[in-house]
Tab-separated table of C-alpha atoms in Angstrom:
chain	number	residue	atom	x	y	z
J	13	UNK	CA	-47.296	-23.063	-25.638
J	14	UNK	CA	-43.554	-21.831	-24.824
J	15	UNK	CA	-41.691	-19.189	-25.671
J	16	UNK	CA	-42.294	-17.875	-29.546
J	17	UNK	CA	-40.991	-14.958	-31.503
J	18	UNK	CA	-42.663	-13.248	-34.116
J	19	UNK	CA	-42.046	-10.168	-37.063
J	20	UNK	CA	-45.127	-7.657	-36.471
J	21	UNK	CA	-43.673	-4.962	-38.014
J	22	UNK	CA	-40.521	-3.693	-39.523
J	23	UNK	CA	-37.907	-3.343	-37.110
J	24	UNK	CA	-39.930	-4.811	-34.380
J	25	UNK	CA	-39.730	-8.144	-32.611
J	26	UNK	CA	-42.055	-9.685	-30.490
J	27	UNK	CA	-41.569	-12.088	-27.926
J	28	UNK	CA	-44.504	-13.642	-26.642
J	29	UNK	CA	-44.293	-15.965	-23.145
J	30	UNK	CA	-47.061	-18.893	-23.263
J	31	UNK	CA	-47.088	-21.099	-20.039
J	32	UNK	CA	-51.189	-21.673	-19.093
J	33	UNK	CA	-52.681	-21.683	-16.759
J	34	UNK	CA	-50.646	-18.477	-14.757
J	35	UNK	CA	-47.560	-18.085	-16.653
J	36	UNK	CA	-45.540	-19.933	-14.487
J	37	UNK	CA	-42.451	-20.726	-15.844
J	38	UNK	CA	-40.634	-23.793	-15.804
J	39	UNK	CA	-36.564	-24.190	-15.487
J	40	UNK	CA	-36.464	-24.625	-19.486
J	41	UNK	CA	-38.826	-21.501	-19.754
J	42	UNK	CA	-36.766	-19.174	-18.300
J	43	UNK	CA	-33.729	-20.682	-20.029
J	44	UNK	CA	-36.105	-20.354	-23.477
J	45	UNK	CA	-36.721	-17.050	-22.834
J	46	UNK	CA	-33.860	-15.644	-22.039
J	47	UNK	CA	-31.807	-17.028	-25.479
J	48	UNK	CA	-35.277	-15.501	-27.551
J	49	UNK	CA	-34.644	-12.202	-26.056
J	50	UNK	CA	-31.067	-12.446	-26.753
J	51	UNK	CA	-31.543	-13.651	-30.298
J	52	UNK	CA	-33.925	-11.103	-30.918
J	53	UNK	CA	-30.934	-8.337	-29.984
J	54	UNK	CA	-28.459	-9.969	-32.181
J	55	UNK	CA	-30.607	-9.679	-35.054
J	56	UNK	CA	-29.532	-6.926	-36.894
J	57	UNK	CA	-32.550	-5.889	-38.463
J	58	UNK	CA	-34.473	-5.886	-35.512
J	59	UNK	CA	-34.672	-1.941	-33.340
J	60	UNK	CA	-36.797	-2.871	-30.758
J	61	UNK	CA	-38.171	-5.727	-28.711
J	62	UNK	CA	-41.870	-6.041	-27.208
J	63	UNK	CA	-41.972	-8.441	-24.414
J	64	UNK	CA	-45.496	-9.769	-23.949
J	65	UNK	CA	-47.444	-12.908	-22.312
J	66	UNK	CA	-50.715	-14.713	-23.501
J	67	UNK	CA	-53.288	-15.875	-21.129
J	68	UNK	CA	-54.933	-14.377	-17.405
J	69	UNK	CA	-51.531	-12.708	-16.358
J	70	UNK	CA	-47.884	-11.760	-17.286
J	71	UNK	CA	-45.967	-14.012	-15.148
J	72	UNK	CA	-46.795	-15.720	-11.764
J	73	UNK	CA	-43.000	-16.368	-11.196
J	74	UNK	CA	-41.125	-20.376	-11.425
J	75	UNK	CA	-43.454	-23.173	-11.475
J	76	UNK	CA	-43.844	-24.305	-7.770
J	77	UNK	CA	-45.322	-27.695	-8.900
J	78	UNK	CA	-41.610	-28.380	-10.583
J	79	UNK	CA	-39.615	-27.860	-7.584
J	80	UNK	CA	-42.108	-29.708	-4.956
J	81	UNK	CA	-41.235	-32.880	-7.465
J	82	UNK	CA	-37.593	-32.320	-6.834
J	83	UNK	CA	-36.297	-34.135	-3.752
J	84	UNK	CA	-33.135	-32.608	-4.060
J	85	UNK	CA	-31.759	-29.231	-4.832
J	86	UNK	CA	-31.760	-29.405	-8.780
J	87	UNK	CA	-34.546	-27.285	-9.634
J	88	UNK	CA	-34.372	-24.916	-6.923
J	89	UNK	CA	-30.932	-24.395	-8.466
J	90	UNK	CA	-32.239	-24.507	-11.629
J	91	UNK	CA	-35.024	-22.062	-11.302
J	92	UNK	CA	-32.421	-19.635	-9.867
J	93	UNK	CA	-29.920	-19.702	-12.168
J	94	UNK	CA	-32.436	-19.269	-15.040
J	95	UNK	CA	-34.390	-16.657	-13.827
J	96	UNK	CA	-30.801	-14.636	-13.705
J	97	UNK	CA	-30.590	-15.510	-17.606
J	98	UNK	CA	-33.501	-14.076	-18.190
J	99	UNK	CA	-33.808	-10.979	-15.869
J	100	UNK	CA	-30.278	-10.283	-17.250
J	101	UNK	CA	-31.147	-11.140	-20.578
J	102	UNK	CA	-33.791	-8.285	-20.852
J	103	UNK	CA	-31.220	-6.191	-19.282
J	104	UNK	CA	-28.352	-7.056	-21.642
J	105	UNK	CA	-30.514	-7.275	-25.089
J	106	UNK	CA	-28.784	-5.430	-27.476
J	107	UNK	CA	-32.040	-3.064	-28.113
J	108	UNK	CA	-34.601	-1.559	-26.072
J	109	UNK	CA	-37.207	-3.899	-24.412
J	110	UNK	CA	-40.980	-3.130	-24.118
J	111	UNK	CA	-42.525	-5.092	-21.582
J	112	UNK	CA	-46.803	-5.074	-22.003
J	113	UNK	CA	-47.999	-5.981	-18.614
J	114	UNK	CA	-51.463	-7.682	-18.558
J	115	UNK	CA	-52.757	-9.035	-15.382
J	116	UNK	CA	-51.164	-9.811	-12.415
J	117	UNK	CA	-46.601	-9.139	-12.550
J	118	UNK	CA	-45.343	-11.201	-9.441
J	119	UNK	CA	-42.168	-12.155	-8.426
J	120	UNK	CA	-40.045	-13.420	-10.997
J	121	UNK	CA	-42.444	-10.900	-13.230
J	122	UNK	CA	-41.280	-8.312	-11.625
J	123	UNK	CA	-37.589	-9.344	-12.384
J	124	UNK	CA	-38.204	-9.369	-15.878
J	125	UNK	CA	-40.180	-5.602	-16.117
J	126	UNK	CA	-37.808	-4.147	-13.809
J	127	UNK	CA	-35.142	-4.509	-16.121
J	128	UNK	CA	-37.152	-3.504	-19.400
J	129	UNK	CA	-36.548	0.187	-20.902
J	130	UNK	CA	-40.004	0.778	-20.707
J	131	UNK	CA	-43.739	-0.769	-19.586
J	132	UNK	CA	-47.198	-0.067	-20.861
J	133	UNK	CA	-49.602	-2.263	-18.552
J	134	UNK	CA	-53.233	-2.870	-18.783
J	135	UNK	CA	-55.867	-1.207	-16.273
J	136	UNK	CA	-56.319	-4.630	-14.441
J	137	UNK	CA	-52.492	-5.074	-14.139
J	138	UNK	CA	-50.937	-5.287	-10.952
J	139	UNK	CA	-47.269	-5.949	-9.576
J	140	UNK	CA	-45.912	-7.304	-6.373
J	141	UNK	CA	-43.461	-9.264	-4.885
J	142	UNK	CA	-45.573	-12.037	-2.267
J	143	UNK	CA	-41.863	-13.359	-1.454
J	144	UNK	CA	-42.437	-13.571	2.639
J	145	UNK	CA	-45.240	-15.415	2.406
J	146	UNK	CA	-43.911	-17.447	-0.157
J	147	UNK	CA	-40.647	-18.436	1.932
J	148	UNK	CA	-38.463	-16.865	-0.322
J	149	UNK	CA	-36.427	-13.829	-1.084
J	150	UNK	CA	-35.498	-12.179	-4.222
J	151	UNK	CA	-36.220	-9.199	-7.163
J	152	UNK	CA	-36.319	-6.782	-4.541
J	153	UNK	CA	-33.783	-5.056	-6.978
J	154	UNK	CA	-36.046	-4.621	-9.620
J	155	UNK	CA	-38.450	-3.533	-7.713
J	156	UNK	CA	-36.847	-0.766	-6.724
J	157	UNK	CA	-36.485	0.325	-10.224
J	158	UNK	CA	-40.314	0.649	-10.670
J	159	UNK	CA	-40.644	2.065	-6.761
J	160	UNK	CA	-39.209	4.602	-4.338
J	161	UNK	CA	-37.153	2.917	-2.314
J	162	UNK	CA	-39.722	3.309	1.127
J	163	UNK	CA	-42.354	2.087	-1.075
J	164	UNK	CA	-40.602	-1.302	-2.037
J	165	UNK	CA	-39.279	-1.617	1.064
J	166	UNK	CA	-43.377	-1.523	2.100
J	167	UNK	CA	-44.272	-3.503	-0.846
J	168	UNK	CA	-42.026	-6.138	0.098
J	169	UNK	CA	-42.456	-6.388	3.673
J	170	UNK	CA	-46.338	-6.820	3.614
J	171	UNK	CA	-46.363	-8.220	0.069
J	172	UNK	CA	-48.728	-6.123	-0.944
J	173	UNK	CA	-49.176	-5.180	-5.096
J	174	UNK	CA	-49.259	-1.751	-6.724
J	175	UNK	CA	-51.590	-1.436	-9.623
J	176	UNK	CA	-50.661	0.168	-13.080
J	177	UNK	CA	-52.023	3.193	-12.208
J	178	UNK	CA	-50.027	3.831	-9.536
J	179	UNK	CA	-46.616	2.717	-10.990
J	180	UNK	CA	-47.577	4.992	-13.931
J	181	UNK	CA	-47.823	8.298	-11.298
J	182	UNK	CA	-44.344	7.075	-9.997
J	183	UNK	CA	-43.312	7.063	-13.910
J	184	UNK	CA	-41.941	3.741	-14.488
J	185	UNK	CA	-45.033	3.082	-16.471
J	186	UNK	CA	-44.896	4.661	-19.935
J	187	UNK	CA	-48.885	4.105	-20.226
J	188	UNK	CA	-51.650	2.160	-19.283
J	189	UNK	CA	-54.559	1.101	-21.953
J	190	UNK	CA	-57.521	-1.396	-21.607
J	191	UNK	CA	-56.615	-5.155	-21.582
J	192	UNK	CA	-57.882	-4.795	-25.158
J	193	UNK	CA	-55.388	-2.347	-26.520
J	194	UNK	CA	-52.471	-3.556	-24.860
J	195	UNK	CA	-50.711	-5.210	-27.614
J	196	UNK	CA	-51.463	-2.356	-30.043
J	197	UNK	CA	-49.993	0.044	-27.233
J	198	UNK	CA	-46.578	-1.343	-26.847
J	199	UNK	CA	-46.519	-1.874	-30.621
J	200	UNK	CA	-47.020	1.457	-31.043
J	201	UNK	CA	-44.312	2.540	-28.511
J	202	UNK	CA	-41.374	0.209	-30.156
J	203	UNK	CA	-42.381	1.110	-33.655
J	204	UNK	CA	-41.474	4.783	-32.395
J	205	UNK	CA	-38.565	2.940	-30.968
J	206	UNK	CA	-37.888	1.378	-34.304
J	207	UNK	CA	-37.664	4.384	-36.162
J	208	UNK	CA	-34.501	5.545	-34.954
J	209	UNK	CA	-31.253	4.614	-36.869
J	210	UNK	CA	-30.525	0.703	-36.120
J	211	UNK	CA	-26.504	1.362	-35.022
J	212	UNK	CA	-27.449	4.357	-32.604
J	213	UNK	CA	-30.144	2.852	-30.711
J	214	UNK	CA	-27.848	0.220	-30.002
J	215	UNK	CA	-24.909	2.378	-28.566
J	216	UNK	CA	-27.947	4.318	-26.999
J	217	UNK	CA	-28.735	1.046	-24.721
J	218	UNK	CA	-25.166	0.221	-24.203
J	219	UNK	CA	-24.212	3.677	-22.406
J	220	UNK	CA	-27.874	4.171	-20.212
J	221	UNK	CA	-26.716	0.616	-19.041
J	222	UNK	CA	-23.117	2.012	-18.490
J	223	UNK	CA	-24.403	4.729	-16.522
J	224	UNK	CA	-26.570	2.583	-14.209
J	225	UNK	CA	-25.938	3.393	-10.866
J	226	UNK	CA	-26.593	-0.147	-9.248
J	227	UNK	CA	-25.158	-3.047	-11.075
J	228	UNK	CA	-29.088	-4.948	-11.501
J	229	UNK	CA	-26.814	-8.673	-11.715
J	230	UNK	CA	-24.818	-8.416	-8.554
J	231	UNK	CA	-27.533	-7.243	-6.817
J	232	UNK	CA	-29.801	-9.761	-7.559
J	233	UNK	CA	-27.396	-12.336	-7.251
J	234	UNK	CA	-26.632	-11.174	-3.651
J	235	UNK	CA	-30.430	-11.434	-2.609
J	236	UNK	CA	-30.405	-14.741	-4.128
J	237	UNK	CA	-27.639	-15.987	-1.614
J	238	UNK	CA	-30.444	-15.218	1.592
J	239	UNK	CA	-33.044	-17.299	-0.467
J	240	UNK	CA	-30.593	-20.177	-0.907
J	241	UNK	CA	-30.089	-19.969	2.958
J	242	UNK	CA	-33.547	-20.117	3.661
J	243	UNK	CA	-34.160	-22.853	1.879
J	244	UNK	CA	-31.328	-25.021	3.236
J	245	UNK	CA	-32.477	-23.908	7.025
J	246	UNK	CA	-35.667	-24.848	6.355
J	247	UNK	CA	-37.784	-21.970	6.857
J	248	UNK	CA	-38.895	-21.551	3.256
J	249	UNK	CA	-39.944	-25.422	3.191
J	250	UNK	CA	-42.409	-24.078	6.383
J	251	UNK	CA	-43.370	-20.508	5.137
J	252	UNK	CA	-44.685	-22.096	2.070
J	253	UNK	CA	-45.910	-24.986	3.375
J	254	UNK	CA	-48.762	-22.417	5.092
J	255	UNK	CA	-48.660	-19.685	2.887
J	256	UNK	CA	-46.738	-17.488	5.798
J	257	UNK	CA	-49.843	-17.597	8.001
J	258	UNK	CA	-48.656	-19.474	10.695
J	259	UNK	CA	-44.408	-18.532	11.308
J	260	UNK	CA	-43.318	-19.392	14.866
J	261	UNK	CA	-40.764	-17.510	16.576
J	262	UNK	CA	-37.109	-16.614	14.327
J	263	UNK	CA	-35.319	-17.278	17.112
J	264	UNK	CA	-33.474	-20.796	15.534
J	265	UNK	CA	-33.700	-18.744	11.843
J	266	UNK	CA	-30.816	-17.638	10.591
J	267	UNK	CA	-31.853	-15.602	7.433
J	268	UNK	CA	-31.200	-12.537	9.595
J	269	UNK	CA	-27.162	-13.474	8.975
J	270	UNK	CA	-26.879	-14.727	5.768
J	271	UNK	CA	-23.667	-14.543	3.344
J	272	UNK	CA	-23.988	-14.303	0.143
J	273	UNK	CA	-23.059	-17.669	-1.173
J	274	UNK	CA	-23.886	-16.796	-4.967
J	275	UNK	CA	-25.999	-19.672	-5.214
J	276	UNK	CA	-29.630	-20.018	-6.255
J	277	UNK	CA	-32.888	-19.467	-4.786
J	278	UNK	CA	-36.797	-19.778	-5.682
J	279	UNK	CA	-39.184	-17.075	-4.626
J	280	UNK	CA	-43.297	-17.018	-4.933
J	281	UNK	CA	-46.230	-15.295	-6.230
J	282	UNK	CA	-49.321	-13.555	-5.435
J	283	UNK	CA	-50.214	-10.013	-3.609
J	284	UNK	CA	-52.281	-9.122	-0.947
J	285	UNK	CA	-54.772	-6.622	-2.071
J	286	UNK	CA	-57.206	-8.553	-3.788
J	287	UNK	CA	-56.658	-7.962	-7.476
J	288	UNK	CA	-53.728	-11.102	-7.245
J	289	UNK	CA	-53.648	-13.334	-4.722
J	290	UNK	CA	-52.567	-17.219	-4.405
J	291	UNK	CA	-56.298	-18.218	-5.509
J	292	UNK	CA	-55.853	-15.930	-8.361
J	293	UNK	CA	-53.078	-17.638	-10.167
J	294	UNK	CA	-53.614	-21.207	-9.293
J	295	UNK	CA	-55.992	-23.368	-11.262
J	296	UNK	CA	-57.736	-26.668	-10.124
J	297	UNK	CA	-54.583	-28.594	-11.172
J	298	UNK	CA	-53.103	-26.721	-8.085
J	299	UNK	CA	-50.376	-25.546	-10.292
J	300	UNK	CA	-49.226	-22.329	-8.609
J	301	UNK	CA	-46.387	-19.617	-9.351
J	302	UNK	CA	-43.590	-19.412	-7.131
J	303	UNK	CA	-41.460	-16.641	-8.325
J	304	UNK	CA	-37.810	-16.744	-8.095
C-alpha cells in the first residue's frame, strides 16, 4: 500500500498509487507521490513515466476521514499544500507523464491527469470535479485542460462527470482500452515515448511547458485561496456536512468576494451521473475521498 515505483521496461518508469479502498490520498500520499514522480524524472535513464493506480478507481481526491480528525487547520493545510506538490510535480517531471485512468478520476484526480502529457483511460473511467457539493473549490484549472472551457464551466457547476469516451472525442484522451488492457496500453504508449533520444525528450518537455499559455501553478494556487475562504466562513463545514443537498440562502457567504490569500484548501469527490457518485467511492469504513 503507498506509493511504489517500478522498472517495466527499458526506459520506462512506473509509478503506481495504492491507497484502498478509493484511492484517497492522505497528506503523506500526496507528499509521497509527488517526490516518486520527481525522482523518476531525475533518473537519467528513465524516458518516460506511466502514472497508474491499483484498486476500484484512480483517485477519489484527499482522504476526508483525515481532515474530519483534525480540529484545527493542519490537514486542511496540509492536504492543500501537497496536492500542489503533486499536481505540479507531474507537471514539472523532467519527462513525459502517462497517466492510465481506471475507474472513477475526481477531484484531486483530475489535478493530477490534467497536468500529464498524455491519458489512456479504461471504458468504465470517468472524470469530474463534485467540488460544490463537496464544499470546496479547486482543479478547475486542470480541468480545463481536458475540456472546452463551456464544458468545464458545466462540469463544474452541476458536478457532473464526463466518461473516457467523451474526453477522447474532445482529444485529451490518447485512447481508451478495456479495464483489462489498460496497463499494457499506456505501456505501450511510453515505450514509444521511450524510444526517442533520452537528452531531447527532455528539452522537448521543457519548451511545450515554456510555451504554455496559462501558468497551471498560479492558477491553481489562486482557486485554492476561495477554498481556504470557504472553509474559514464556514460554508464548506455545512456543504459537506449534507452533501450540498440542503444550502440555505448565500446571502451571509462570502465566497462570491474572495482574495486570493495563497493558502490551502481541500476539495471532494464523486460525480453525478451514476457511473461515480459518493456511494461509489466510500466503503463501509465510511472512508470517503474529498479531493483537494
Amino acid at each position: 500500500m503507498g506509493v511504489s515505483t517500478s522498472s517495466p521496461d527499458k526506459g520506462i518508469a512506473l509509478v503506481t498509487v495504492d491507497f484502498p479502498p478509493v484511492n484517497a490520498l492522505p497528506v503523506r500520499g500526496w507528499y509521497d507521490l509527488a517526490d516518486a514522480l520527481r525522482a523518476a524524472g531525475r533518473d537519467p535513464e528513465v524516458r518516460c513515466v506511466v502514472l497508474a493506480a491499483e484498486g476500484r478507481g484512480f483517485n477519489a481526491g484527499v482522504d476526508i476521514k483525515e481532515m474530519q480528525r483534525d480540529t484545527g487547520h493542519a490537514s486542511l493545510i496540509g492536504a492543500n499544500r501537497g496536492c500542489y506538490e503533486a499536481f505540479a510535480a507531474v507537471y514539472e517531471c523532467e519527462v513525459p507523464v502517462v497517466a492510465a485512468v481506471n475507474g472513477f478520476c475526481l477531484g484531486g484526480g483530475i489535478g493530477l491527469v490534467g497536468n500529464a502529457d498524455a491519458i489512456v483511460a479504461s471504458e468504465d473511467a470517468t472524470f469530474g470535479l463534485p467540488e460544490l457539493d463537496r464544499g470546496a473549490l479547486g482543479a478547475a484549472t486542470h480541468l480545463a485542460r481536458l475540456v472546452p472551457q463551456h464544458l468545464m464551466r458545466t462540469l463544474y457547476y452541476t458536478s457532473r462527470t464526463a466518461t473516457a469516451a467523451e474526453l477522447h472525442a474532445h482529444g485529451s484522451v490518447w485512447k481508451v482500452v478495456p479495464r483489462d488492457e489498460l496497463r499494457a496500453a499506456a505501456l505501450e504508449l511510453a515505450a514509444e515515448i521511450a524510444k526517442k533520444d533520452g537528452y531531447l525528450i527532455r528539452l522537448a518537455k521543457a519548451a511545450i511547458n515554456g510555451i504554455d499559455p496559462v501558468d497551471v501553478r498560479r492558477s491553481y494556487r489562486f482557486e485554492q485561496g476561495f477554498t481556504f475562504e470557504a472553509n474559514l466562513s464556514g460554508v464548506a463545514d455545512r456543504v459537506r456536512d449534507t452533501f450540498g443537498t440542503d444550502a440555505p440562502p448565500a446571502a451571509t457567504d462570502t465566497a462570491a468576494t474572495a482574495g486570493t490569500t495563497g493558502t490551502a484548501g481541500t476539495t471532494a469527490t464523486a460525480g453525478t451521473t451514476g457511473t461515480a457518485d459518493a456511494t461509489d467511492t466510500a466503503d463501509a469504513t465510511g472512508t470517503k475521498g474529498e479531493p483537494a
